[in-house]
mmCIF file of C-alpha atoms in Angstrom:
data_model
loop_
_atom_site.group_PDB
_atom_site.id
_atom_site.type_symbol
_atom_site.label_atom_id
_atom_site.label_comp_id
_atom_site.label_asym_id
_atom_site.label_seq_id
_atom_site.Cartn_x
_atom_site.Cartn_y
_atom_site.Cartn_z
ATOM 1 C CA UNK O 60 92.307 62.570 -141.815
ATOM 2 C CA UNK O 61 90.509 61.445 -138.647
ATOM 3 C CA UNK O 62 92.707 58.354 -138.566
ATOM 4 C CA UNK O 63 95.871 60.504 -138.721
ATOM 5 C CA UNK O 64 94.618 62.743 -135.899
ATOM 6 C CA UNK O 65 93.752 59.703 -133.772
ATOM 7 C CA UNK O 66 97.204 58.189 -134.390
ATOM 8 C CA UNK O 67 98.889 61.485 -133.493
ATOM 9 C CA UNK O 68 96.864 61.736 -130.301
ATOM 10 C CA UNK O 69 97.782 58.207 -129.275
ATOM 11 C CA UNK O 70 101.440 58.922 -129.985
ATOM 12 C CA UNK O 71 101.388 62.064 -127.803
ATOM 13 C CA UNK O 72 99.676 60.190 -124.984
ATOM 14 C CA UNK O 73 102.261 57.415 -125.199
ATOM 15 C CA UNK O 74 105.128 59.895 -125.122
ATOM 16 C CA UNK O 75 103.592 61.628 -122.112
ATOM 17 C CA UNK O 76 103.227 58.334 -120.259
ATOM 18 C CA UNK O 77 106.828 57.332 -121.030
ATOM 19 C CA UNK O 78 108.129 60.713 -119.859
ATOM 20 C CA UNK O 79 105.997 60.485 -116.733
ATOM 21 C CA UNK O 80 107.296 57.005 -115.920
ATOM 22 C CA UNK O 81 110.892 58.094 -116.473
ATOM 23 C CA UNK O 82 110.347 61.107 -114.196
ATOM 24 C CA UNK O 83 108.915 58.894 -111.464
ATOM 25 C CA UNK O 84 111.839 56.484 -111.803
ATOM 26 C CA UNK O 85 114.277 59.386 -111.441
ATOM 27 C CA UNK O 86 112.432 60.612 -108.361
ATOM 28 C CA UNK O 87 112.518 57.137 -106.838
ATOM 29 C CA UNK O 88 116.259 56.924 -107.553
ATOM 30 C CA UNK O 89 116.805 60.306 -105.874
ATOM 31 C CA UNK O 90 114.807 59.269 -102.801
ATOM 32 C CA UNK O 91 116.655 55.959 -102.600
ATOM 33 C CA UNK O 92 119.991 57.725 -102.983
ATOM 34 C CA UNK O 93 119.178 60.259 -100.247
ATOM 35 C CA UNK O 94 117.948 57.475 -97.990
ATOM 36 C CA UNK O 95 121.130 55.486 -98.606
ATOM 37 C CA UNK O 96 123.336 58.502 -97.845
ATOM 38 C CA UNK O 97 121.407 59.089 -94.614
ATOM 39 C CA UNK O 98 121.931 55.483 -93.537
ATOM 40 C CA UNK O 99 125.663 55.652 -94.334
ATOM 41 C CA UNK O 100 126.013 58.957 -92.453
ATOM 42 C CA UNK O 101 124.187 57.515 -89.455
ATOM 43 C CA UNK O 102 126.433 54.446 -89.438
ATOM 44 C CA UNK O 103 129.585 56.581 -89.562
ATOM 45 C CA UNK O 104 128.366 58.682 -86.634
ATOM 46 C CA UNK O 105 127.480 55.552 -84.692
ATOM 47 C CA UNK O 106 130.955 54.099 -85.308
ATOM 48 C CA UNK O 107 132.624 57.351 -84.249
ATOM 49 C CA UNK O 108 130.650 57.538 -81.016
ATOM 50 C CA UNK O 109 131.694 53.984 -80.157
ATOM 51 C CA UNK O 110 135.366 54.952 -80.508
ATOM 52 C CA UNK O 111 134.926 58.226 -78.594
ATOM 53 C CA UNK O 112 133.314 56.449 -75.659
ATOM 54 C CA UNK O 113 136.393 54.231 -75.247
ATOM 55 C CA UNK O 114 138.644 57.267 -74.767
ATOM 56 C CA UNK O 115 139.337 58.916 -71.376
ATOM 57 C CA UNK O 116 137.486 62.137 -70.646
ATOM 58 C CA UNK O 117 139.323 65.461 -70.525
ATOM 59 C CA UNK O 118 138.929 65.497 -66.742
ATOM 60 C CA UNK O 119 140.566 62.069 -66.485
ATOM 61 C CA UNK O 120 143.486 63.222 -68.645
ATOM 62 C CA UNK O 121 143.984 66.384 -66.581
ATOM 63 C CA UNK O 122 143.865 64.351 -63.371
ATOM 64 C CA UNK O 123 146.715 62.207 -64.729
ATOM 65 C CA UNK O 124 148.750 65.370 -65.333
ATOM 66 C CA UNK O 125 147.936 66.733 -61.891
ATOM 67 C CA UNK O 126 148.849 63.453 -60.179
ATOM 68 C CA UNK O 127 152.451 63.790 -61.415
ATOM 69 C CA UNK O 128 152.822 66.967 -59.366
ATOM 70 C CA UNK O 129 153.229 69.090 -62.496
ATOM 71 C CA UNK O 130 152.618 72.791 -61.927
ATOM 72 C CA UNK O 131 149.968 74.770 -63.792
ATOM 73 C CA UNK O 132 151.070 75.997 -67.196
ATOM 74 C CA UNK O 133 150.033 79.637 -67.531
ATOM 75 C CA UNK O 134 149.372 81.265 -70.894
ATOM 76 C CA UNK O 135 148.505 78.073 -72.757
ATOM 77 C CA UNK O 136 144.729 78.126 -72.545
ATOM 78 C CA UNK O 137 142.423 79.703 -75.108
ATOM 79 C CA UNK O 138 140.960 82.292 -72.744
ATOM 80 C CA UNK O 139 141.936 85.114 -75.136
ATOM 81 C CA UNK O 140 140.509 83.370 -78.198
ATOM 82 C CA UNK O 141 138.774 85.637 -80.719
ATOM 83 C CA UNK O 142 135.803 83.559 -81.829
ATOM 84 C CA UNK O 143 134.997 86.035 -84.609
ATOM 85 C CA UNK O 144 138.124 84.843 -86.442
ATOM 86 C CA UNK O 145 136.684 81.323 -86.651
ATOM 87 C CA UNK O 146 135.040 81.605 -90.050
ATOM 88 C CA UNK O 147 133.849 78.035 -90.624
ATOM 89 C CA UNK O 148 131.860 75.523 -88.617
ATOM 90 C CA UNK O 149 134.826 73.136 -88.752
ATOM 91 C CA UNK O 150 137.126 75.755 -87.223
ATOM 92 C CA UNK O 151 134.583 76.445 -84.481
ATOM 93 C CA UNK O 152 134.136 72.753 -83.700
ATOM 94 C CA UNK O 153 137.891 72.165 -83.391
ATOM 95 C CA UNK O 154 138.303 75.271 -81.214
ATOM 96 C CA UNK O 155 135.359 74.093 -79.107
ATOM 97 C CA UNK O 156 137.275 70.919 -78.327
ATOM 98 C CA UNK O 157 140.318 72.885 -77.135
ATOM 99 C CA UNK O 158 138.083 74.965 -74.853
ATOM 100 C CA UNK O 159 136.581 71.840 -73.294
ATOM 101 C CA UNK O 160 140.077 70.577 -72.420
ATOM 102 C CA UNK O 161 141.070 74.018 -71.116
ATOM 103 C CA UNK O 162 137.984 74.144 -68.879
ATOM 104 C CA UNK O 163 138.928 70.817 -67.284
ATOM 105 C CA UNK O 164 142.548 71.955 -66.982
ATOM 106 C CA UNK O 165 141.918 75.362 -65.400
ATOM 107 C CA UNK O 166 139.269 73.992 -63.030
ATOM 108 C CA UNK O 167 141.497 71.166 -61.761
ATOM 109 C CA UNK O 168 144.258 73.678 -61.060
ATOM 110 C CA UNK O 169 141.785 76.109 -59.459
ATOM 111 C CA UNK O 170 142.420 78.916 -61.942
ATOM 112 C CA UNK O 171 139.134 80.701 -61.317
ATOM 113 C CA UNK O 172 139.707 83.765 -63.498
ATOM 114 C CA UNK O 173 140.862 81.747 -66.501
ATOM 115 C CA UNK O 174 138.023 79.266 -66.012
ATOM 116 C CA UNK O 175 135.453 82.096 -66.020
ATOM 117 C CA UNK O 176 136.857 83.568 -69.247
ATOM 118 C CA UNK O 177 136.848 80.160 -70.912
ATOM 119 C CA UNK O 178 133.297 79.552 -69.735
ATOM 120 C CA UNK O 179 132.074 82.640 -71.616
ATOM 121 C CA UNK O 180 133.805 81.523 -74.820
ATOM 122 C CA UNK O 181 132.439 78.011 -74.364
ATOM 123 C CA UNK O 182 128.889 79.350 -74.057
ATOM 124 C CA UNK O 183 129.358 81.656 -77.046
ATOM 125 C CA UNK O 184 130.580 78.854 -79.320
ATOM 126 C CA UNK O 185 127.817 76.563 -78.099
ATOM 127 C CA UNK O 186 125.289 79.060 -79.450
ATOM 128 C CA UNK O 187 127.201 79.613 -82.688
ATOM 129 C CA UNK O 188 127.316 75.865 -83.313
ATOM 130 C CA UNK O 189 123.573 75.654 -82.695
ATOM 131 C CA UNK O 190 123.622 73.218 -79.756
ATOM 132 C CA UNK O 191 120.436 74.655 -78.264
ATOM 133 C CA UNK O 192 119.858 71.862 -75.750
ATOM 134 C CA UNK O 193 123.377 72.433 -74.438
ATOM 135 C CA UNK O 194 122.722 76.184 -74.113
ATOM 136 C CA UNK O 195 119.897 75.373 -71.712
ATOM 137 C CA UNK O 196 122.146 73.051 -69.706
ATOM 138 C CA UNK O 197 124.813 75.751 -69.459
ATOM 139 C CA UNK O 198 122.304 78.228 -67.997
ATOM 140 C CA UNK O 199 121.470 75.709 -65.295
ATOM 141 C CA UNK O 200 125.184 75.198 -64.648
ATOM 142 C CA UNK O 201 125.765 78.941 -64.283
ATOM 143 C CA UNK O 202 123.056 79.163 -61.614
ATOM 144 C CA UNK O 203 124.560 76.231 -59.696
ATOM 145 C CA UNK O 204 128.074 77.609 -60.205
ATOM 146 C CA UNK O 205 127.203 80.901 -58.519
ATOM 147 C CA UNK O 206 125.540 79.131 -55.592
ATOM 148 C CA UNK O 207 128.344 76.620 -55.003
ATOM 149 C CA UNK O 208 131.536 78.398 -56.085
ATOM 150 C CA UNK O 209 132.890 78.354 -52.517
ATOM 151 C CA UNK O 210 132.320 74.616 -52.118
ATOM 152 C CA UNK O 211 135.184 72.743 -53.790
ATOM 153 C CA UNK O 212 133.556 69.305 -53.715
ATOM 154 C CA UNK O 213 130.315 70.617 -55.193
ATOM 155 C CA UNK O 214 132.222 72.508 -57.868
ATOM 156 C CA UNK O 215 134.215 69.420 -58.848
ATOM 157 C CA UNK O 216 131.003 67.461 -59.306
ATOM 158 C CA UNK O 217 129.291 70.314 -61.180
ATOM 159 C CA UNK O 218 132.141 70.810 -63.668
ATOM 160 C CA UNK O 219 132.587 67.081 -64.267
ATOM 161 C CA UNK O 220 128.859 66.650 -64.879
ATOM 162 C CA UNK O 221 128.780 69.679 -67.198
ATOM 163 C CA UNK O 222 131.656 68.381 -69.323
ATOM 164 C CA UNK O 223 130.123 64.899 -69.450
ATOM 165 C CA UNK O 224 126.779 66.423 -70.470
ATOM 166 C CA UNK O 225 128.559 68.407 -73.180
ATOM 167 C CA UNK O 226 130.000 65.203 -74.601
ATOM 168 C CA UNK O 227 126.600 63.506 -74.449
ATOM 169 C CA UNK O 228 124.699 66.319 -76.170
ATOM 170 C CA UNK O 229 127.297 66.832 -78.907
ATOM 171 C CA UNK O 230 127.010 63.128 -79.697
ATOM 172 C CA UNK O 231 123.234 63.461 -79.758
ATOM 173 C CA UNK O 232 122.881 66.700 -81.733
ATOM 174 C CA UNK O 233 126.154 67.085 -83.651
ATOM 175 C CA UNK O 234 127.135 65.612 -86.992
ATOM 176 C CA UNK O 235 129.835 62.959 -87.357
ATOM 177 C CA UNK O 236 132.185 65.734 -88.481
ATOM 178 C CA UNK O 237 131.316 67.889 -85.445
ATOM 179 C CA UNK O 238 132.114 65.032 -83.070
ATOM 180 C CA UNK O 239 135.387 64.200 -84.824
ATOM 181 C CA UNK O 240 136.648 67.771 -84.719
ATOM 182 C CA UNK O 241 135.596 68.495 -81.134
ATOM 183 C CA UNK O 242 137.315 65.343 -79.861
ATOM 184 C CA UNK O 243 140.415 65.923 -81.997
ATOM 185 C CA UNK O 244 140.644 69.555 -80.864
ATOM 186 C CA UNK O 245 140.699 68.486 -77.225
ATOM 187 C CA UNK O 246 143.198 65.674 -77.833
ATOM 188 C CA UNK O 247 145.655 67.839 -79.767
ATOM 189 C CA UNK O 248 145.523 70.477 -77.026
ATOM 190 C CA UNK O 249 146.096 67.886 -74.302
ATOM 191 C CA UNK O 250 149.116 66.421 -76.138
ATOM 192 C CA UNK O 251 150.606 69.879 -76.587
ATOM 193 C CA UNK O 252 150.190 70.719 -72.901
ATOM 194 C CA UNK O 253 151.544 67.379 -71.627
ATOM 195 C CA UNK O 254 154.541 67.447 -73.967
ATOM 196 C CA UNK O 255 155.400 71.049 -73.060
ATOM 197 C CA UNK O 256 155.143 70.317 -69.334
ATOM 198 C CA UNK O 257 157.359 67.251 -69.804
ATOM 199 C CA UNK O 258 160.113 69.208 -71.542
ATOM 200 C CA UNK O 259 160.413 71.741 -68.730
ATOM 201 C CA UNK O 260 159.544 69.636 -65.690
ATOM 202 C CA UNK O 261 162.314 68.741 -63.214
ATOM 203 C CA UNK O 262 160.826 65.246 -62.912
ATOM 204 C CA UNK O 263 160.223 64.200 -66.511
ATOM 205 C CA UNK O 264 159.757 60.472 -65.985
ATOM 206 C CA UNK O 265 156.232 60.629 -64.576
ATOM 207 C CA UNK O 266 155.012 62.969 -67.308
ATOM 208 C CA UNK O 267 156.632 60.855 -70.021
ATOM 209 C CA UNK O 268 154.633 57.906 -68.690
ATOM 210 C CA UNK O 269 151.439 59.992 -68.872
ATOM 211 C CA UNK O 270 152.291 61.002 -72.428
ATOM 212 C CA UNK O 271 153.014 57.413 -73.462
ATOM 213 C CA UNK O 272 149.565 56.432 -72.186
ATOM 214 C CA UNK O 273 148.069 58.765 -74.785
ATOM 215 C CA UNK O 274 148.922 56.238 -77.508
ATOM 216 C CA UNK O 275 145.424 54.724 -77.448
ATOM 217 C CA UNK O 276 143.961 58.237 -77.459
ATOM 218 C CA UNK O 277 145.857 59.374 -80.553
ATOM 219 C CA UNK O 278 145.111 56.078 -82.301
ATOM 220 C CA UNK O 279 141.397 56.478 -81.601
ATOM 221 C CA UNK O 280 141.437 60.119 -82.678
ATOM 222 C CA UNK O 281 143.061 59.313 -86.014
ATOM 223 C CA UNK O 282 140.516 56.535 -86.469
ATOM 224 C CA UNK O 283 137.526 58.877 -86.081
ATOM 225 C CA UNK O 284 139.113 61.586 -88.239
ATOM 226 C CA UNK O 285 139.715 59.053 -91.001
ATOM 227 C CA UNK O 286 136.019 58.116 -90.957
ATOM 228 C CA UNK O 287 135.067 61.733 -91.765
ATOM 229 C CA UNK O 288 138.083 62.672 -93.893
ATOM 230 C CA UNK O 289 135.894 63.367 -96.926
ATOM 231 C CA UNK O 290 135.504 66.788 -95.279
ATOM 232 C CA UNK O 291 138.470 68.932 -96.417
ATOM 233 C CA UNK O 292 139.151 70.500 -93.008
ATOM 234 C CA UNK O 293 138.927 67.158 -91.242
ATOM 235 C CA UNK O 294 141.337 65.634 -93.739
ATOM 236 C CA UNK O 295 143.757 68.514 -93.206
ATOM 237 C CA UNK O 296 143.758 67.847 -89.454
ATOM 238 C CA UNK O 297 143.985 64.095 -90.008
ATOM 239 C CA UNK O 298 147.050 64.475 -92.240
ATOM 240 C CA UNK O 299 148.678 66.799 -89.685
ATOM 241 C CA UNK O 300 148.133 64.236 -86.917
ATOM 242 C CA UNK O 301 149.532 61.249 -88.802
ATOM 243 C CA UNK O 302 153.199 62.129 -88.011
ATOM 244 C CA UNK O 303 152.231 62.442 -84.326
ATOM 245 C CA UNK O 304 150.527 59.073 -84.491
ATOM 246 C CA UNK O 305 153.649 57.540 -86.060
ATOM 247 C CA UNK O 306 155.783 58.768 -83.157
ATOM 248 C CA UNK O 307 153.481 57.087 -80.632
ATOM 249 C CA UNK O 308 153.463 53.837 -82.587
ATOM 250 C CA UNK O 309 157.176 53.726 -83.395
ATOM 251 C CA UNK O 310 159.238 50.764 -82.193
ATOM 252 C CA UNK O 311 162.004 53.193 -81.186
ATOM 253 C CA UNK O 312 162.469 54.227 -77.551
ATOM 254 C CA UNK O 313 160.188 57.004 -76.285
ATOM 255 C CA UNK O 314 162.728 59.674 -75.326
ATOM 256 C CA UNK O 315 162.836 63.388 -74.581
ATOM 257 C CA UNK O 316 163.538 63.926 -78.293
ATOM 258 C CA UNK O 317 160.265 62.140 -79.064
ATOM 259 C CA UNK O 318 158.472 64.439 -76.621
ATOM 260 C CA UNK O 319 160.029 67.488 -78.282
ATOM 261 C CA UNK O 320 158.832 66.328 -81.711
ATOM 262 C CA UNK O 321 155.290 65.741 -80.390
ATOM 263 C CA UNK O 322 155.299 69.197 -78.837
ATOM 264 C CA UNK O 323 156.390 70.941 -82.036
ATOM 265 C CA UNK O 324 153.923 69.036 -84.220
ATOM 266 C CA UNK O 325 150.954 69.683 -81.914
ATOM 267 C CA UNK O 326 151.951 73.322 -81.432
ATOM 268 C CA UNK O 327 151.824 73.773 -85.218
ATOM 269 C CA UNK O 328 148.308 72.273 -85.292
ATOM 270 C CA UNK O 329 146.970 74.391 -82.409
ATOM 271 C CA UNK O 330 148.128 77.678 -83.929
#
């Protein structure tokens, strides 16, 4: 009887040890898996940032538009955007990108009222996206803005620095998906504005040249979207941009009809 009890005890101990070892192995696998995913995510973000930093800033793109002599396009900025209708983080990130372009656009064309409205939306979305370090930077900008709003040179420097700081802090604090959507939002908006201006400008040639130069921009944007296309909303935007990308990379002549197609495709995306 004692022998049976001893054997049973040893069996139970053995089973416990086996179960314990299996549990520890599972935990190790989970830790390794999480660690691997973190490394992969970090690498994707790093790759995206490298591409982003090769692209022109929004201010540089707007300056190209302005240099053609194109007039300001009223009614195309997001100053009347209802941020409460942006129900997902992805939607907010993409809209954030359009606002960043609009800020550069309205400032360059000295549209003070529109710029001020956009600034409020920009600050609101910054908070909603949780970019706390950027919130602090924006408060500092507001103080400087009020003190220097009558000095054009100071304002140019302030706005440029603010937009550059925005890019820097989003790269630092945002996810790979955040960065992809913010950049893509700005690029789509810029293409829509340039193409629309081109269609109705008396001197189309200069604007067509500016638009053609966006080929590297759209290629880079599709590249970063593809890297994060496992996100459903990113993939949706990526698929919508592919036809635009094809137009820029076509061997056919870049004509007014091409511009019209780009305008219609980007207008559909921005709605």
